[in-house]
Structure formats: structure tokens, C-alpha cells
Coordinates of C-alpha atoms in Angstrom, one line a residue:
M7 CA 169.2 -75.2 66.2
S8 CA 168.6 -77.8 68.8
T9 CA 164.9 -79.2 69.1
T10 CA 164.3 -80.9 72.8
P11 CA 161.7 -83.4 72.5
S12 CA 159.3 -84.1 75.4
L13 CA 161.7 -85.4 78.2
P14 CA 161.9 -85.4 81.7
P15 CA 163.6 -82.1 83.3
S16 CA 166.6 -83.9 84.1
A17 CA 167.4 -85.1 80.7
A18 CA 166.6 -81.6 79.0
R19 CA 169.7 -79.7 79.4
P20 CA 170.8 -76.8 77.1
A21 CA 173.1 -77.8 74.3
D22 CA 174.8 -74.2 74.6
P23 CA 174.9 -72.6 77.8
A24 CA 174.8 -69.3 76.2
A25 CA 171.5 -70.4 74.3
V26 CA 168.6 -68.1 74.6
R27 CA 166.1 -71.0 75.3
I28 CA 162.3 -70.5 73.9
G29 CA 159.6 -72.8 74.9
A30 CA 157.3 -74.2 72.2
L31 CA 154.0 -75.6 72.5
A32 CA 152.0 -77.4 70.1
P33 CA 149.5 -80.5 69.6
L34 CA 151.5 -83.2 68.2
T35 CA 149.5 -86.2 69.4
R36 CA 145.8 -87.0 69.3
P37 CA 143.4 -85.9 70.3
G38 CA 144.9 -82.8 69.1
W39 CA 145.0 -81.7 65.6
V40 CA 148.6 -83.4 64.8
E41 CA 148.6 -82.0 61.0
A42 CA 148.2 -78.3 62.6
G43 CA 150.7 -78.8 65.1
Q44 CA 153.1 -80.0 62.4
H45 CA 152.7 -77.1 60.7
L46 CA 153.2 -74.8 63.2
L47 CA 156.1 -76.4 64.5
A48 CA 157.4 -76.4 61.0
G49 CA 157.1 -72.6 60.9
I50 CA 158.7 -72.2 64.4
E51 CA 161.8 -74.2 63.6
L52 CA 162.4 -72.7 60.4
G53 CA 162.3 -69.2 62.0
T54 CA 164.8 -70.4 64.9
R55 CA 167.3 -71.7 62.4
E56 CA 167.4 -68.9 60.0
V57 CA 167.5 -66.2 63.1
N58 CA 170.6 -68.6 64.5
A59 CA 172.1 -68.7 60.7
A60 CA 172.1 -64.7 61.0
G61 CA 173.9 -64.8 64.1
G62 CA 171.1 -65.5 67.0
I63 CA 170.4 -62.7 69.3
A64 CA 173.9 -60.5 70.2
G65 CA 176.1 -63.8 69.2
R66 CA 173.7 -66.1 71.3
P67 CA 171.6 -69.0 69.6
L68 CA 168.1 -69.4 70.0
E69 CA 167.3 -73.1 71.3
L70 CA 163.8 -74.7 71.1
V71 CA 162.5 -76.7 73.8
V72 CA 159.2 -78.3 72.4
R73 CA 156.6 -79.6 74.5
D74 CA 153.1 -81.6 73.1
T75 CA 149.9 -80.3 74.5
A76 CA 147.9 -83.3 72.9
A77 CA 145.0 -80.6 73.1
D78 CA 145.0 -80.5 76.9
P79 CA 144.5 -77.3 78.6
E80 CA 146.0 -79.4 81.7
K81 CA 149.1 -80.9 79.9
A82 CA 149.6 -77.6 78.4
A83 CA 149.5 -75.7 82.0
A84 CA 152.1 -78.4 83.4
A85 CA 154.4 -77.9 80.5
V86 CA 154.4 -73.9 81.3
D87 CA 155.0 -74.7 84.5
E88 CA 158.0 -77.0 83.5
L89 CA 159.3 -75.0 80.8
A90 CA 159.5 -71.6 83.3
G91 CA 161.4 -74.0 85.9
Q92 CA 163.9 -74.8 83.0
G93 CA 164.6 -71.3 82.1
V94 CA 163.3 -70.2 79.0
A95 CA 163.0 -66.6 78.2
V96 CA 159.7 -66.7 76.5
L97 CA 157.1 -69.0 75.4
V98 CA 155.8 -69.6 72.1
G99 CA 153.0 -71.7 69.8
E100 CA 149.6 -73.6 70.5
Y101 CA 146.8 -74.1 67.9
H102 CA 144.0 -74.9 70.1
S103 CA 142.2 -71.6 71.6
V104 CA 140.9 -73.7 74.9
V105 CA 144.7 -74.9 75.3
A106 CA 146.6 -71.5 74.5
R107 CA 144.1 -70.1 77.1
A108 CA 145.4 -72.3 79.9
A109 CA 148.9 -71.5 78.8
A110 CA 148.5 -67.8 78.4
T111 CA 146.7 -68.2 82.2
R112 CA 149.8 -69.8 83.6
A113 CA 152.6 -67.8 82.0
D114 CA 150.7 -64.6 83.2
A115 CA 150.7 -65.9 86.6
L116 CA 154.5 -67.0 86.6
G117 CA 155.5 -63.8 84.6
L118 CA 157.0 -65.7 81.5
P119 CA 156.0 -63.6 78.2
Y120 CA 154.2 -65.7 76.0
L121 CA 153.3 -65.5 72.1
C122 CA 150.5 -66.9 71.3
S123 CA 150.7 -68.4 67.6
S124 CA 147.7 -69.4 66.3
A125 CA 144.6 -69.5 68.7
V126 CA 141.8 -67.0 68.4
L127 CA 139.6 -67.0 71.5
D128 CA 139.0 -63.1 72.3
A129 CA 139.3 -63.9 76.0
L130 CA 142.8 -65.6 76.3
T131 CA 143.3 -64.2 79.6
E132 CA 141.1 -63.4 82.4
R133 CA 142.6 -60.2 83.0
P134 CA 144.4 -57.9 81.1
T135 CA 147.9 -58.9 81.0
Q136 CA 151.5 -57.3 80.1
W137 CA 152.9 -61.0 79.6
V138 CA 150.8 -62.3 76.7
A139 CA 150.7 -61.3 73.1
R140 CA 149.1 -62.9 70.2
L141 CA 149.4 -63.2 66.5
S142 CA 146.3 -64.8 65.1
P143 CA 143.1 -62.4 64.8
P144 CA 140.4 -62.3 67.6
Q145 CA 137.6 -64.9 67.2
S146 CA 134.9 -62.1 66.9
R147 CA 136.9 -60.2 64.0
G148 CA 137.3 -63.2 61.9
W149 CA 134.0 -64.9 62.6
W150 CA 132.2 -61.3 61.7
V151 CA 134.0 -61.6 58.6
Y152 CA 132.9 -64.8 57.8
A153 CA 128.9 -64.2 58.8
D154 CA 129.3 -61.0 56.7
H155 CA 129.9 -63.3 53.6
L156 CA 127.4 -65.7 54.6
L157 CA 124.9 -62.6 54.9
D158 CA 126.3 -60.9 51.5
T159 CA 125.8 -64.5 49.7
G160 CA 122.1 -64.6 50.9
H161 CA 121.8 -66.8 53.7
R162 CA 119.7 -65.1 56.4
R163 CA 118.9 -68.6 58.2
V164 CA 121.8 -70.8 59.4
A165 CA 121.9 -73.9 61.3
V166 CA 125.2 -74.6 63.2
A167 CA 126.3 -78.4 64.2
T168 CA 127.9 -77.7 67.6
Q169 CA 129.8 -80.0 70.5
P170 CA 130.3 -78.7 74.0
S171 CA 133.4 -76.4 74.2
V172 CA 133.9 -72.5 74.9
Y173 CA 135.9 -72.1 71.6
W174 CA 132.5 -73.4 69.8
A175 CA 130.2 -71.7 72.3
T176 CA 131.8 -68.4 71.7
G177 CA 132.0 -68.9 68.0
T178 CA 128.1 -69.8 68.0
R179 CA 127.7 -66.7 70.3
V180 CA 129.3 -64.5 67.5
L181 CA 127.2 -65.7 64.5
R182 CA 123.9 -65.5 66.5
D183 CA 124.5 -62.0 67.7
H184 CA 125.9 -60.7 64.3
F185 CA 123.3 -62.4 62.3
A186 CA 120.4 -60.9 64.5
A187 CA 121.7 -57.2 64.2
H188 CA 121.3 -58.0 60.4
G189 CA 117.4 -59.8 60.5
G190 CA 119.1 -63.2 60.2
T191 CA 118.7 -66.4 62.4
V192 CA 121.3 -69.1 63.9
V193 CA 119.8 -72.2 65.1
E194 CA 122.0 -74.7 67.0
L195 CA 121.8 -78.2 66.6
D196 CA 123.9 -80.1 69.7
M197 CA 125.8 -83.0 68.0
T198 CA 125.9 -84.4 71.4
G199 CA 123.1 -86.7 70.9
L200 CA 122.7 -86.7 67.1
A201 CA 124.0 -89.0 64.6
P202 CA 124.7 -87.6 60.9
A203 CA 121.5 -88.9 59.6
D204 CA 119.5 -87.3 62.2
L205 CA 121.3 -84.0 61.7
C206 CA 120.3 -84.2 57.8
D207 CA 116.8 -84.6 59.0
A208 CA 117.0 -81.7 61.8
L209 CA 118.4 -79.3 59.2
L210 CA 115.7 -80.3 56.7
D211 CA 113.1 -79.2 59.4
Q212 CA 114.7 -76.2 60.4
R213 CA 114.6 -74.8 56.7
A214 CA 118.3 -73.5 57.0
T215 CA 119.9 -72.5 53.9
A216 CA 123.5 -73.3 55.3
L217 CA 124.9 -75.3 58.1
L218 CA 128.3 -74.8 59.7
L219 CA 130.5 -77.5 61.1
L220 CA 131.5 -76.2 64.7
V221 CA 132.9 -79.7 65.6
G222 CA 135.9 -81.6 65.6
H223 CA 137.9 -83.0 62.8
P224 CA 138.0 -85.8 61.3
E225 CA 135.2 -86.8 64.1
P226 CA 132.7 -86.0 63.4
A227 CA 133.2 -83.4 60.8
V228 CA 133.8 -85.9 57.9
P229 CA 130.7 -88.3 58.6
I230 CA 128.4 -84.9 58.4
V231 CA 130.0 -83.8 55.5
R232 CA 129.4 -87.0 53.8
A233 CA 125.8 -87.3 54.9
V234 CA 124.7 -83.8 53.9
R235 CA 126.5 -84.3 50.6
R236 CA 124.6 -87.7 50.0
D237 CA 121.0 -86.4 50.9
P238 CA 119.4 -85.3 48.0
R239 CA 117.1 -83.4 49.9
L240 CA 120.0 -81.2 51.0
A241 CA 121.4 -80.4 47.5
G242 CA 121.0 -76.7 48.1
V243 CA 122.5 -76.3 51.7
L244 CA 125.7 -74.6 51.7
L245 CA 128.2 -76.4 54.1
G246 CA 130.8 -74.0 55.9
A247 CA 133.7 -74.6 58.5
P248 CA 134.7 -71.2 59.9
A249 CA 137.3 -73.0 62.1
G250 CA 139.5 -73.7 59.0
Q251 CA 139.4 -77.5 58.7
P252 CA 139.6 -77.8 55.1
E253 CA 142.7 -75.8 55.2
F254 CA 144.9 -79.1 55.7
A255 CA 145.8 -81.8 53.2
A256 CA 143.9 -84.3 55.7
W257 CA 140.6 -82.7 54.8
A258 CA 140.9 -83.4 50.9
T259 CA 142.5 -86.8 51.6
A260 CA 139.7 -87.8 53.6
L261 CA 136.4 -86.1 51.5
G262 CA 138.0 -85.5 48.0
A263 CA 135.5 -83.4 46.1
D264 CA 133.0 -83.6 49.1
G265 CA 135.2 -81.5 50.9
S266 CA 135.4 -78.6 48.5
A267 CA 133.0 -75.4 48.4
I268 CA 133.1 -75.4 51.8
P269 CA 134.0 -71.8 52.7
F270 CA 136.5 -71.6 56.1
L271 CA 138.7 -68.9 57.5
R272 CA 142.7 -69.0 57.1
Y273 CA 144.9 -65.8 57.9
L274 CA 146.8 -64.9 54.9
P275 CA 146.8 -62.0 53.0
E276 CA 146.1 -61.3 49.3
R277 CA 149.9 -61.5 48.6
L278 CA 152.4 -62.8 50.9
T279 CA 155.5 -60.1 51.3
P280 CA 158.8 -60.8 49.7
L281 CA 159.8 -62.5 52.9
G282 CA 156.8 -64.7 52.9
T283 CA 157.5 -65.9 49.2
R284 CA 161.1 -66.8 50.3
V285 CA 159.7 -68.4 53.5
E286 CA 157.0 -70.6 51.5
A287 CA 159.9 -72.6 49.5
G288 CA 161.5 -73.5 52.7
L289 CA 158.2 -74.7 54.3
R290 CA 157.2 -76.6 51.5
A291 CA 160.6 -78.6 51.7
R292 CA 160.1 -79.1 55.2
L293 CA 156.3 -80.3 55.2
G294 CA 156.6 -81.9 51.8
G295 CA 153.5 -80.0 50.3
A296 CA 151.9 -76.6 50.6
P297 CA 152.5 -74.9 54.2
S298 CA 148.9 -73.7 55.5
F299 CA 148.6 -70.4 57.0
V300 CA 149.4 -72.2 60.5
A301 CA 152.9 -72.6 59.0
F302 CA 153.3 -69.0 58.3
E303 CA 151.8 -68.3 61.9
G304 CA 154.7 -70.2 63.5
Y305 CA 157.4 -68.5 61.3
D306 CA 156.4 -65.2 62.1
T307 CA 156.2 -66.0 66.0
I308 CA 160.0 -66.4 65.8
V309 CA 160.5 -63.2 63.7
A310 CA 158.4 -61.3 66.3
V311 CA 160.2 -62.8 69.3
A312 CA 163.4 -62.5 67.8
A313 CA 162.9 -58.6 67.6
A314 CA 161.7 -58.5 71.1
L315 CA 164.8 -60.0 72.4
R316 CA 167.0 -57.8 70.0
A317 CA 165.3 -54.7 71.8
G318 CA 165.3 -56.2 75.4
G319 CA 167.4 -58.9 76.0
P320 CA 166.3 -62.4 77.3
D321 CA 165.2 -61.1 80.5
R322 CA 161.6 -61.9 81.3
S323 CA 160.5 -58.6 82.2
A324 CA 162.5 -57.0 79.4
V325 CA 160.9 -59.3 76.7
A326 CA 156.9 -58.4 78.0
A327 CA 158.3 -54.8 77.9
S328 CA 159.2 -55.2 74.4
W329 CA 155.8 -56.5 72.9
P330 CA 154.6 -52.8 72.2
G331 CA 157.7 -51.6 70.6
V332 CA 157.6 -54.5 68.1
A333 CA 157.5 -53.5 64.3
V334 CA 158.9 -56.3 62.1
E335 CA 158.2 -57.4 58.5
G336 CA 156.7 -60.8 58.8
T337 CA 155.5 -63.2 56.0
R338 CA 151.9 -61.8 56.0
G339 CA 152.2 -58.2 56.5
R340 CA 154.3 -56.0 59.1
I341 CA 153.7 -57.1 62.5
S342 CA 153.1 -54.8 65.4
F343 CA 151.1 -55.4 68.8
S344 CA 148.7 -53.1 70.2
R345 CA 145.9 -53.1 73.0
A346 CA 142.6 -53.6 71.1
P347 CA 139.3 -52.7 72.8
G348 CA 137.6 -56.1 74.7
I349 CA 141.0 -58.0 74.4
G350 CA 143.3 -58.5 77.1
V351 CA 146.7 -59.4 75.6
R352 CA 148.6 -57.3 73.2
Q353 CA 147.3 -58.0 69.6
W354 CA 148.5 -57.9 66.1
T355 CA 145.6 -55.8 65.1
W356 CA 145.5 -56.1 61.5
A357 CA 146.6 -59.7 61.0
P358 CA 145.0 -60.8 57.4
I359 CA 141.9 -62.6 57.1
Q360 CA 140.5 -64.3 54.3
V361 CA 137.4 -66.8 53.8
V362 CA 138.6 -69.3 51.1
D363 CA 137.1 -72.6 50.1
R364 CA 138.6 -75.6 48.0
D365 CA 137.6 -75.5 43.8
P366 CA 135.2 -78.0 42.9
A367 CA 137.2 -78.3 39.7
A368 CA 140.4 -78.6 41.4
P369 CA 140.1 -79.3 44.9
D370 CA 143.7 -78.8 45.6
R371 CA 143.4 -75.2 44.9
F372 CA 141.9 -72.4 47.0
R373 CA 139.3 -69.7 46.0
V374 CA 139.5 -66.5 47.8
L375 CA 135.9 -65.5 48.6
R376 CA 136.1 -62.4 50.7
T377 CA 138.9 -60.5 52.5
G378 CA 138.7 -58.8 56.0

């Protein structure tokens, strides 16, 4: 396998003229969530290496061409243009939802098949498209599961600390609608003009029993957690992070015990498949620690792409036409794509969902609180 770093187009040439080129997008520098990008890329690279070790696609090796999005939608769209011009057969990856939406929109316009690995915005494209498929569950489904967990544990008045973003605004709307349907209330606290101490005062005034962190990591999420944990007036307030910030080691490193007992969403099953159990060891060796669900999403991306390439060959139209016929065992279950109501892309409908937190008694251990 050859992984090409971000180079000018003239410097990026196939190591093997027979290779099937795959463009890969990931946030590998700030302000992107670098740890998530590293896990995503580790899974993509391991999957590619194993496909090549098994003979590639009809004897042709896969070759990754990696581009760093740095959580920038414009940079991602430009990378899609570049990769399409370099002849990649298919595009994969990306973690940040708003960035993936920019990549999906451009891929759709260019007729470049794109398998989105880890972004959840329901409206990944503005129109229905045959070119784009997605592994991760749509935001509405995952956040409904999360809202049900809060409601079932007695929370009827919830505050959300938010920043300006389509992703956070969409999440807030999902939560508000679901809570309203069950007699609950969601109060929005805009962090644009609030310091963490001010947020604590506002939270007390609103009489909320839970505060959800719909904000960036590490800033301002980490200071908010510290401020709430240290305010004795808020000792009974639950902290939550539906977007999954506590999944990664950097969260535990920054917050220690303060980062535990904060429920979040992750996309793993109760048990990995036999393939997943084997892959976990390989991911752990590559990452030097426990792989996140994002690493498994990266590996499963290549499993699904390889199935589409074997079915139709590396022609772009053939890859896109193969999405509905993909049915392959991944690390987290059997992957297939279909049309879901209200979703414009081919969707793995039953991607696994969990609500999880870090155990206060052992912050490196996760507790599964709910499955969906």
C-alpha cells in the first residue's frame, strides 16, 4: 500500500500504474479533531493493506491518496476537485459533518462516488444522489436514541451549551423536537457570549437537570466541564456530550475523573463480529492504544468499497451503481446500503448505536448505558 501525503498534483503520481486509486479525506491538523482523523485514517490504511495482501481488486492493488481537510469545508471541496483530476476511482473518509457535506456536494457534482465514513448530518447532500453512500447513522436516529436515554433517566428540562454550526443547530433541533413530543424542554445557551462561570449561573437560573455539550473540543468543552464539576450549586446536574467527545484518550487525559459519567454516542455493537475482534488487535497496534469507533468506521469503509469495486470494477459509474448491491460483513455487523426516508444518500440503515460513558471508578473503562 502506498499512502500519498498532501502534495502538489504534479508530485502525486501512482506508485503502480495498475493501482486502483482511492482518495481519502481526514482532519489531520487543527482546527480539525486530529485524534479522530488519526483513528479514521488508521482504519482506512489497515483495511487497504489487508485488501492488497489478499490480492487487491482483480489483481490490482489499492493505492490511497490522503488529503488533510483540517475541518475546513472549502479545503475539502478543493481536495475533491484535485483527487477527481488525479483519477481516483472513489472517495472515502471524513469525520466532521459540515466538512463531509461539502465533500459530498462536490463529489455529487463531479460524478465521483463517495463513501462517507463518520459524518452524521441527515442532509449530507442537498438533493438525492446515486453517487454518495454513508456508513455512520444519520444524526436524527442517533440523537433520538440519546434523547430517549435522558428521558428514561428522568431528565425533562435539559440545557444545551452551543456554538454557531449547522451540526450543532441540527442536533439542538432534533433534541428539542423529541423532548417536546414527550413533555420535556430544551433550553439553548449560546456560548458565543458566555464564559464558563457565566454558563454555570445561567444553568442554575434555568433549573435544568442536565447540560449537553454541543461545542468544540478541547475548547470550550474542557473548561465548561471543569467549571460545572467545581460548582457545588450544580452537583446534581448531569453533563452529556452526544457528539462523542469523551470517546477519545485526549478527553481522559485533559479531564481525568472530571471527564467520567458524561454520556455520549458511539457507533459500536454489543459485540464485535469475528472480523472486528481480529481487526481490533491490528488497530490497537497501529494506534498504540484502544481503537475508537471511528477507527472501525475507517476499516469498514474499505470493506464496503472493496465489495463495490469487486462487483463493478473501478469505473466511477459502476462503483456508484454497486452501492445498492453491497452486502458484506464488517467489523460491526453486516453492511448494506438502502434508501432511508428523508436521507438523500445511500445509507447503512442499521449501523449500531450506543449511549456510553466513562466509568467514574475507572475512567479508562466504558459503561454501555443504552443500545439503539
